[in-house]
Amino acid sequence: MEKGTETKNRYFCRTKAGWLTLILLLLCVVLLSLRFGSAAMDGQAFWGGLLRQEGFETQSLILYSLRLPRLLQGILAGVGLSVSGVLLQSVTGNDLASPSIIGVNAGAGFAVILLLSFFPHAAAGLPPAAFLGAFLTTLLIMAIAGRMDASKATVILAGIAVQALLNAGISFLSLLDTDVLVSYSYFSVGGLSNTDIRLLWLPGGIILLGFAAALAFSGQIRLLCLGDGMALSLGVRVKRVRMLCLVCASACAAAVVSFAGLLGFVGLIVPHISRRLAGTKTGPLLAVSAMTGSILVLTADLLGRVVFAPSEVPVGIVMAFIGAPFFFFLLLRRRKTSC
């Protein structure tokens, strides 16, 4: 067997059986997310409602008006945050990087609490405010880094500084008006409660466009992971590619924040899981991360709806229970590696 074949077959999702298994797993989670929820629905009622058969109008209404939009939100959130995480960890060289490290969450949170403070009844403006806050914050970080050397360390340090400043602003505004915290709390946790499917077209398009751009530049991103010096010697415009990746990562994460709130840990843990399945080659890694992220978010949402039914636990809380132990595991592994 050739060496290249051995390397390819070393990873489960670099084989046809692996891809097929991942696709079937995603389809199973999709069907389970549609089938189960706070409203009880047996098998006959589920398929009757899904096929819009006569006598199952109520089930059809639940499936197509409530559960399908929620399903699409979960898939888009999984794809957007996972792709963002892969890009950020690749261009910063930091395997603990996530959308929050470039100020996406802090920027979105500050914009939302600012809007709630001055326009408390403008609930319809929260999604665009969250997106603009997250994206403009990333542009600010890129401008700061660009004025210096746009290196990996500069981007991370600029993100940490801006994030700290915005978090201070959030705390300050919440102290001035404590009533704002009631509306802000659900946004900060993260959830999939928006049932208007028409509001998903714009963020969905941004996420898919960012995903497509990342795939198109996957070869250069892979070379960038070898180090700035090596990438420059191979003809990669390091500064331009890094900035492009930051734009795509922030746009994807900001789009997710606009409808799902500050959903954490997905962009952190999914790239690590996907590297175990697909290796470090950027193209397959992005594709596997998109599917793995969708499966993870949909599973967390399903658990939040079913385990405590008829009550519901927001998907952000479930993700925190899943992601926090994984984060500690990563820290312990880094410590053992450095010893």
Tab-separated table of C-alpha atoms in Angstrom:
chain	number	residue	atom	x	y	z
A	1	MET	CA	0.000	0.000	0.000
A	2	GLU	CA	1.236	3.458	-0.883
A	3	LYS	CA	2.076	5.927	1.809
A	4	GLY	CA	-0.521	8.448	0.569
A	5	THR	CA	-3.250	5.793	0.766
A	6	GLU	CA	-2.222	4.864	4.290
A	7	THR	CA	-2.453	8.504	5.366
A	8	LYS	CA	-5.883	8.882	3.781
A	9	ASN	CA	-7.298	5.693	5.304
A	10	ARG	CA	-5.967	6.606	8.709
A	11	TYR	CA	-8.948	8.921	9.215
A	12	PHE	CA	-12.483	7.558	9.357
A	13	CYS	CA	-14.116	10.388	7.407
A	14	ARG	CA	-11.555	10.245	4.588
A	15	THR	CA	-13.181	7.001	3.405
A	16	LYS	CA	-16.497	6.419	1.613
A	17	ALA	CA	-17.809	4.425	4.578
A	18	GLY	CA	-16.921	7.268	6.930
A	19	TRP	CA	-18.664	9.917	4.849
A	20	LEU	CA	-21.738	7.710	4.458
A	21	THR	CA	-21.864	7.061	8.205
A	22	LEU	CA	-21.647	10.765	9.021
A	23	ILE	CA	-24.371	11.632	6.492
A	24	LEU	CA	-26.675	8.902	7.837
A	25	LEU	CA	-26.046	10.070	11.396
A	26	LEU	CA	-27.006	13.624	10.409
A	27	LEU	CA	-30.191	12.360	8.728
A	28	CYS	CA	-31.099	10.367	11.848
A	29	VAL	CA	-30.640	13.400	14.086
A	30	VAL	CA	-32.730	15.493	11.668
A	31	LEU	CA	-35.603	12.992	11.805
A	32	LEU	CA	-35.368	12.721	15.598
A	33	SER	CA	-35.426	16.516	15.922
A	34	LEU	CA	-38.608	16.636	13.855
A	35	ARG	CA	-40.179	13.634	15.542
A	36	PHE	CA	-39.706	14.505	19.207
A	37	GLY	CA	-40.433	17.635	21.198
A	38	SER	CA	-42.652	19.046	23.922
A	39	ALA	CA	-45.780	18.041	21.955
A	40	ALA	CA	-46.277	14.251	21.949
A	41	MET	CA	-46.497	12.711	18.476
A	42	ASP	CA	-46.572	8.974	17.677
A	43	GLY	CA	-45.164	7.464	14.517
A	44	GLN	CA	-48.383	7.557	12.517
A	45	ALA	CA	-49.095	11.173	13.467
A	46	PHE	CA	-45.512	12.159	12.634
A	47	TRP	CA	-45.471	10.690	9.138
A	48	GLY	CA	-49.034	11.835	8.485
A	49	GLY	CA	-48.127	15.381	9.450
A	50	LEU	CA	-44.830	15.279	7.548
A	51	LEU	CA	-46.590	14.142	4.365
A	52	ARG	CA	-49.447	16.618	4.979
A	53	GLN	CA	-52.086	13.891	4.941
A	54	GLU	CA	-55.729	14.649	5.670
A	55	GLY	CA	-56.612	14.414	9.361
A	56	PHE	CA	-53.109	15.417	10.509
A	57	GLU	CA	-53.373	19.174	10.026
A	58	THR	CA	-52.339	19.937	13.626
A	59	GLN	CA	-49.225	17.788	13.327
A	60	SER	CA	-48.353	19.420	9.997
A	61	LEU	CA	-48.644	22.842	11.607
A	62	ILE	CA	-46.307	21.826	14.447
A	63	LEU	CA	-43.779	20.267	12.097
A	64	TYR	CA	-43.622	22.960	9.446
A	65	SER	CA	-44.268	26.071	11.537
A	66	LEU	CA	-42.322	25.229	14.704
A	67	ARG	CA	-39.932	22.307	14.375
A	68	LEU	CA	-38.682	22.798	10.815
A	69	PRO	CA	-37.539	26.418	11.381
A	70	ARG	CA	-35.878	25.291	14.603
A	71	LEU	CA	-34.180	22.462	12.736
A	72	LEU	CA	-32.841	24.832	10.093
A	73	GLN	CA	-31.566	27.175	12.805
A	74	GLY	CA	-29.692	24.310	14.437
A	75	ILE	CA	-28.080	23.249	11.158
A	76	LEU	CA	-27.072	26.797	10.235
A	77	ALA	CA	-25.721	27.443	13.744
A	78	GLY	CA	-23.684	24.240	13.639
A	79	VAL	CA	-22.245	25.014	10.205
A	80	GLY	CA	-21.513	28.689	10.906
A	81	LEU	CA	-19.831	28.266	14.287
A	82	SER	CA	-17.874	25.169	13.256
A	83	VAL	CA	-16.499	26.763	10.084
A	84	SER	CA	-15.649	29.880	12.085
A	85	GLY	CA	-13.809	27.785	14.664
A	86	VAL	CA	-11.795	25.908	12.038
A	87	LEU	CA	-10.730	29.129	10.338
A	88	LEU	CA	-9.767	30.862	13.575
A	89	GLN	CA	-7.777	27.923	14.913
A	90	SER	CA	-6.012	27.611	11.550
A	91	VAL	CA	-4.988	31.244	11.064
A	92	THR	CA	-4.096	31.951	14.699
A	93	GLY	CA	-2.265	28.695	15.327
A	94	ASN	CA	-4.158	28.387	18.610
A	95	ASP	CA	-6.201	25.218	19.131
A	96	LEU	CA	-8.200	26.952	21.890
A	97	ALA	CA	-9.359	29.741	19.581
A	98	SER	CA	-13.098	30.186	19.025
A	99	PRO	CA	-15.408	32.936	17.707
A	100	SER	CA	-15.388	34.629	21.097
A	101	ILE	CA	-11.633	35.231	20.913
A	102	ILE	CA	-12.041	37.768	18.081
A	103	GLY	CA	-14.732	39.625	19.982
A	104	VAL	CA	-17.780	38.289	18.111
A	105	ASN	CA	-19.754	37.491	21.246
A	106	ALA	CA	-18.707	40.624	23.091
A	107	GLY	CA	-19.473	42.833	20.098
A	108	ALA	CA	-22.894	41.279	19.586
A	109	GLY	CA	-23.682	41.446	23.293
A	110	PHE	CA	-22.687	45.094	23.550
A	111	ALA	CA	-24.802	46.054	20.514
A	112	VAL	CA	-27.825	44.179	21.888
A	113	ILE	CA	-27.648	45.630	25.378
A	114	LEU	CA	-27.047	49.094	23.902
A	115	LEU	CA	-30.200	48.759	21.794
A	116	LEU	CA	-32.209	47.450	24.753
A	117	SER	CA	-31.014	50.320	26.938
A	118	PHE	CA	-32.115	53.086	24.567
A	119	PHE	CA	-34.926	51.317	22.665
A	120	PRO	CA	-36.356	48.694	25.056
A	121	HIS	CA	-39.321	47.889	22.795
A	122	ALA	CA	-37.313	47.427	19.589
A	123	ALA	CA	-37.212	43.622	19.784
A	124	ALA	CA	-37.267	43.317	15.984
A	125	GLY	CA	-33.961	45.175	15.816
A	126	LEU	CA	-32.029	42.717	17.969
A	127	PRO	CA	-30.898	40.321	15.174
A	128	PRO	CA	-29.454	43.046	12.896
A	129	ALA	CA	-27.944	44.819	15.910
A	130	ALA	CA	-26.258	41.591	17.021
A	131	PHE	CA	-24.867	40.957	13.553
A	132	LEU	CA	-23.579	44.505	13.092
A	133	GLY	CA	-22.053	44.589	16.571
A	134	ALA	CA	-20.229	41.307	16.040
A	135	PHE	CA	-19.009	42.099	12.535
A	136	LEU	CA	-17.937	45.685	13.234
A	137	THR	CA	-16.006	44.516	16.283
A	138	THR	CA	-14.074	42.084	14.116
A	139	LEU	CA	-13.335	44.825	11.595
A	140	LEU	CA	-11.996	46.951	14.457
A	141	ILE	CA	-9.716	44.134	15.591
A	142	MET	CA	-8.513	43.606	12.029
A	143	ALA	CA	-7.793	47.331	11.682
A	144	ILE	CA	-5.768	47.310	14.905
A	145	ALA	CA	-3.847	44.210	13.846
A	146	GLY	CA	-3.359	45.568	10.326
A	147	ARG	CA	-1.718	48.735	11.644
A	148	MET	CA	0.869	46.494	13.256
A	149	ASP	CA	2.022	43.252	11.612
A	150	ALA	CA	-1.231	41.216	11.418
A	151	SER	CA	0.590	38.267	12.965
A	152	LYS	CA	-1.113	35.465	14.876
A	153	ALA	CA	-0.191	36.894	18.268
A	154	THR	CA	-1.273	40.423	17.307
A	155	VAL	CA	-4.732	39.283	16.214
A	156	ILE	CA	-5.274	37.321	19.426
A	157	LEU	CA	-4.035	40.103	21.716
A	158	ALA	CA	-6.120	42.722	19.882
A	159	GLY	CA	-9.169	40.469	20.219
A	160	ILE	CA	-8.632	39.983	23.939
A	161	ALA	CA	-8.209	43.734	24.519
A	162	VAL	CA	-11.327	44.720	22.539
A	163	GLN	CA	-13.342	41.932	24.144
A	164	ALA	CA	-12.389	43.131	27.631
A	165	LEU	CA	-13.396	46.694	26.743
A	166	LEU	CA	-16.790	45.607	25.358
A	167	ASN	CA	-17.492	43.356	28.344
A	168	ALA	CA	-16.837	46.343	30.590
A	169	GLY	CA	-19.354	48.312	28.526
A	170	ILE	CA	-21.934	45.540	28.905
A	171	SER	CA	-21.456	45.525	32.682
A	172	PHE	CA	-21.690	49.316	32.837
A	173	LEU	CA	-24.950	49.475	30.861
A	174	SER	CA	-26.482	46.665	32.895
A	175	LEU	CA	-25.713	48.549	36.107
A	176	LEU	CA	-27.423	51.676	34.779
A	177	ASP	CA	-30.611	49.780	33.898
A	178	THR	CA	-31.076	46.412	35.636
A	179	ASP	CA	-34.330	45.770	33.742
A	180	VAL	CA	-32.275	45.316	30.581
A	181	LEU	CA	-30.743	42.155	32.036
A	182	VAL	CA	-34.091	40.351	31.841
A	183	SER	CA	-34.223	40.732	28.054
A	184	TYR	CA	-30.483	40.289	27.631
A	185	SER	CA	-30.197	37.066	29.647
A	186	TYR	CA	-31.861	34.781	27.098
A	187	PHE	CA	-29.786	36.244	24.269
A	188	SER	CA	-26.592	35.711	26.261
A	189	VAL	CA	-27.425	32.038	26.909
A	190	GLY	CA	-28.185	31.161	23.288
A	191	GLY	CA	-31.288	29.447	21.987
A	192	LEU	CA	-33.240	28.415	18.895
A	193	SER	CA	-36.599	30.019	19.550
A	194	ASN	CA	-37.106	32.047	16.373
A	195	THR	CA	-39.938	30.359	14.467
A	196	ASP	CA	-40.076	32.721	11.457
A	197	ILE	CA	-38.267	30.876	8.693
A	198	ARG	CA	-38.196	34.013	6.508
A	199	LEU	CA	-35.715	35.620	8.908
A	200	LEU	CA	-33.171	32.875	8.201
A	201	TRP	CA	-32.595	33.668	4.521
A	202	LEU	CA	-30.070	36.460	5.079
A	203	PRO	CA	-27.964	34.851	7.857
A	204	GLY	CA	-28.209	31.513	6.061
A	205	GLY	CA	-26.875	33.067	2.874
A	206	ILE	CA	-23.996	34.714	4.752
A	207	ILE	CA	-23.053	31.410	6.403
A	208	LEU	CA	-23.124	29.457	3.127
A	209	LEU	CA	-21.146	32.186	1.348
A	210	GLY	CA	-18.509	32.164	4.100
A	211	PHE	CA	-18.357	28.363	3.947
A	212	ALA	CA	-17.915	28.429	0.156
A	213	ALA	CA	-15.157	31.060	0.389
A	214	ALA	CA	-13.327	29.000	3.020
A	215	LEU	CA	-13.481	25.925	0.780
A	216	ALA	CA	-12.238	27.941	-2.199
A	217	PHE	CA	-9.153	29.101	-0.265
A	218	SER	CA	-8.648	25.847	1.659
A	219	GLY	CA	-5.333	25.124	-0.067
A	220	GLN	CA	-3.818	28.466	0.945
A	221	ILE	CA	-5.236	28.146	4.457
A	222	ARG	CA	-3.539	24.769	4.759
A	223	LEU	CA	-0.203	26.304	3.757
A	224	LEU	CA	-0.758	29.112	6.243
A	225	CYS	CA	-0.926	26.498	9.013
A	226	LEU	CA	2.702	25.597	8.248
A	227	GLY	CA	3.846	28.987	9.539
A	228	ASP	CA	4.110	32.463	8.061
A	229	GLY	CA	7.666	32.007	6.809
A	230	MET	CA	6.956	28.717	5.050
A	231	ALA	CA	3.707	30.036	3.583
A	232	LEU	CA	5.477	33.140	2.215
A	233	SER	CA	8.141	30.987	0.591
A	234	LEU	CA	5.392	28.955	-1.106
A	235	GLY	CA	3.797	32.057	-2.594
A	236	VAL	CA	0.952	32.640	-0.125
A	237	ARG	CA	0.018	36.246	0.602
A	238	VAL	CA	-0.070	35.649	4.320
A	239	LYS	CA	-1.562	38.938	5.504
A	240	ARG	CA	-4.303	38.911	2.859
A	241	VAL	CA	-5.289	35.279	3.447
A	242	ARG	CA	-5.333	35.751	7.233
A	243	MET	CA	-7.569	38.807	6.938
A	244	LEU	CA	-9.871	36.971	4.512
A	245	CYS	CA	-10.198	34.080	6.953
A	246	LEU	CA	-10.995	36.486	9.789
A	247	VAL	CA	-13.706	38.144	7.686
A	248	CYS	CA	-15.270	34.784	6.783
A	249	ALA	CA	-15.025	33.516	10.362
A	250	SER	CA	-16.533	36.639	11.868
A	251	ALA	CA	-19.287	36.849	9.237
A	252	CYS	CA	-20.329	33.229	9.857
A	253	ALA	CA	-20.269	33.618	13.637
A	254	ALA	CA	-22.034	36.987	13.518
A	255	ALA	CA	-24.774	35.540	11.327
A	256	VAL	CA	-25.343	32.752	13.864
A	257	VAL	CA	-25.408	35.223	16.757
A	258	SER	CA	-28.134	37.214	14.975
A	259	PHE	CA	-30.677	34.373	15.359
A	260	ALA	CA	-29.242	32.017	17.989
A	261	GLY	CA	-27.696	34.395	20.521
A	262	LEU	CA	-24.338	33.795	22.174
A	263	LEU	CA	-24.193	30.044	21.601
A	264	GLY	CA	-20.857	28.895	22.991
A	265	PHE	CA	-18.378	26.018	22.731
A	266	VAL	CA	-19.446	24.803	19.249
A	267	GLY	CA	-16.638	26.652	17.480
A	268	LEU	CA	-14.175	25.393	20.073
A	269	ILE	CA	-14.853	21.667	20.325
A	270	VAL	CA	-16.124	20.717	16.846
A	271	PRO	CA	-12.797	21.394	15.034
A	272	HIS	CA	-11.012	19.105	17.492
A	273	ILE	CA	-13.527	16.291	16.984
A	274	SER	CA	-13.381	16.753	13.215
A	275	ARG	CA	-9.568	16.584	13.106
A	276	ARG	CA	-9.813	13.159	14.723
A	277	LEU	CA	-12.229	12.118	11.980
A	278	ALA	CA	-10.818	13.842	8.890
A	279	GLY	CA	-7.259	14.925	9.649
A	280	THR	CA	-5.842	18.422	9.213
A	281	LYS	CA	-6.354	18.885	5.460
A	282	THR	CA	-8.479	22.034	5.388
A	283	GLY	CA	-11.043	21.069	2.729
A	284	PRO	CA	-12.224	17.777	4.274
A	285	LEU	CA	-11.879	19.298	7.751
A	286	LEU	CA	-14.300	22.113	6.880
A	287	ALA	CA	-16.850	19.710	5.375
A	288	VAL	CA	-16.712	17.284	8.301
A	289	SER	CA	-16.852	20.157	10.800
A	290	ALA	CA	-19.996	21.520	9.152
A	291	MET	CA	-21.779	18.175	9.501
A	292	THR	CA	-20.394	17.436	12.966
A	293	GLY	CA	-21.392	20.887	14.210
A	294	SER	CA	-24.931	20.437	12.876
A	295	ILE	CA	-25.219	17.051	14.588
A	296	LEU	CA	-23.923	18.448	17.882
A	297	VAL	CA	-26.232	21.495	17.954
A	298	LEU	CA	-29.308	19.486	16.910
A	299	THR	CA	-28.556	16.817	19.531
A	300	ALA	CA	-28.112	19.423	22.269
A	301	ASP	CA	-31.373	21.115	21.249
A	302	LEU	CA	-33.182	17.775	21.187
A	303	LEU	CA	-31.945	16.929	24.684
A	304	GLY	CA	-33.033	20.333	25.953
A	305	ARG	CA	-36.554	19.807	24.598
A	306	VAL	CA	-37.073	16.153	25.533
A	307	VAL	CA	-35.291	15.468	28.834
A	308	PHE	CA	-37.239	18.063	30.827
A	309	ALA	CA	-40.430	18.084	28.727
A	310	PRO	CA	-42.814	19.870	28.763
A	311	SER	CA	-40.296	22.421	30.063
A	312	GLU	CA	-37.426	23.407	27.810
A	313	VAL	CA	-33.735	24.020	28.476
A	314	PRO	CA	-32.082	26.440	25.998
A	315	VAL	CA	-29.555	24.792	23.731
A	316	GLY	CA	-26.834	27.138	25.017
A	317	ILE	CA	-27.097	25.676	28.520
A	318	VAL	CA	-26.944	22.105	27.200
A	319	MET	CA	-23.908	23.024	25.087
A	320	ALA	CA	-22.220	24.465	28.182
A	321	PHE	CA	-22.650	21.138	30.003
A	322	ILE	CA	-21.129	19.361	27.002
A	323	GLY	CA	-18.447	21.891	26.135
A	324	ALA	CA	-17.050	22.795	29.558
A	325	PRO	CA	-15.720	19.276	30.358
A	326	PHE	CA	-14.288	19.049	26.843
A	327	PHE	CA	-12.532	22.395	27.350
A	328	PHE	CA	-10.963	21.154	30.604
A	329	PHE	CA	-9.845	18.031	28.746
A	330	LEU	CA	-8.111	20.170	26.116
A	331	LEU	CA	-6.352	22.203	28.802
A	332	LEU	CA	-5.114	19.055	30.554
A	333	ARG	CA	-3.893	17.585	27.277
A	334	ARG	CA	-1.999	20.800	26.446
A	335	ARG	CA	-0.394	20.700	29.883
A	336	LYS	CA	0.755	17.094	29.441
A	337	THR	CA	2.100	17.898	25.977
A	338	SER	CA	4.106	20.867	27.253
A	339	CYS	CA	5.627	18.918	30.151
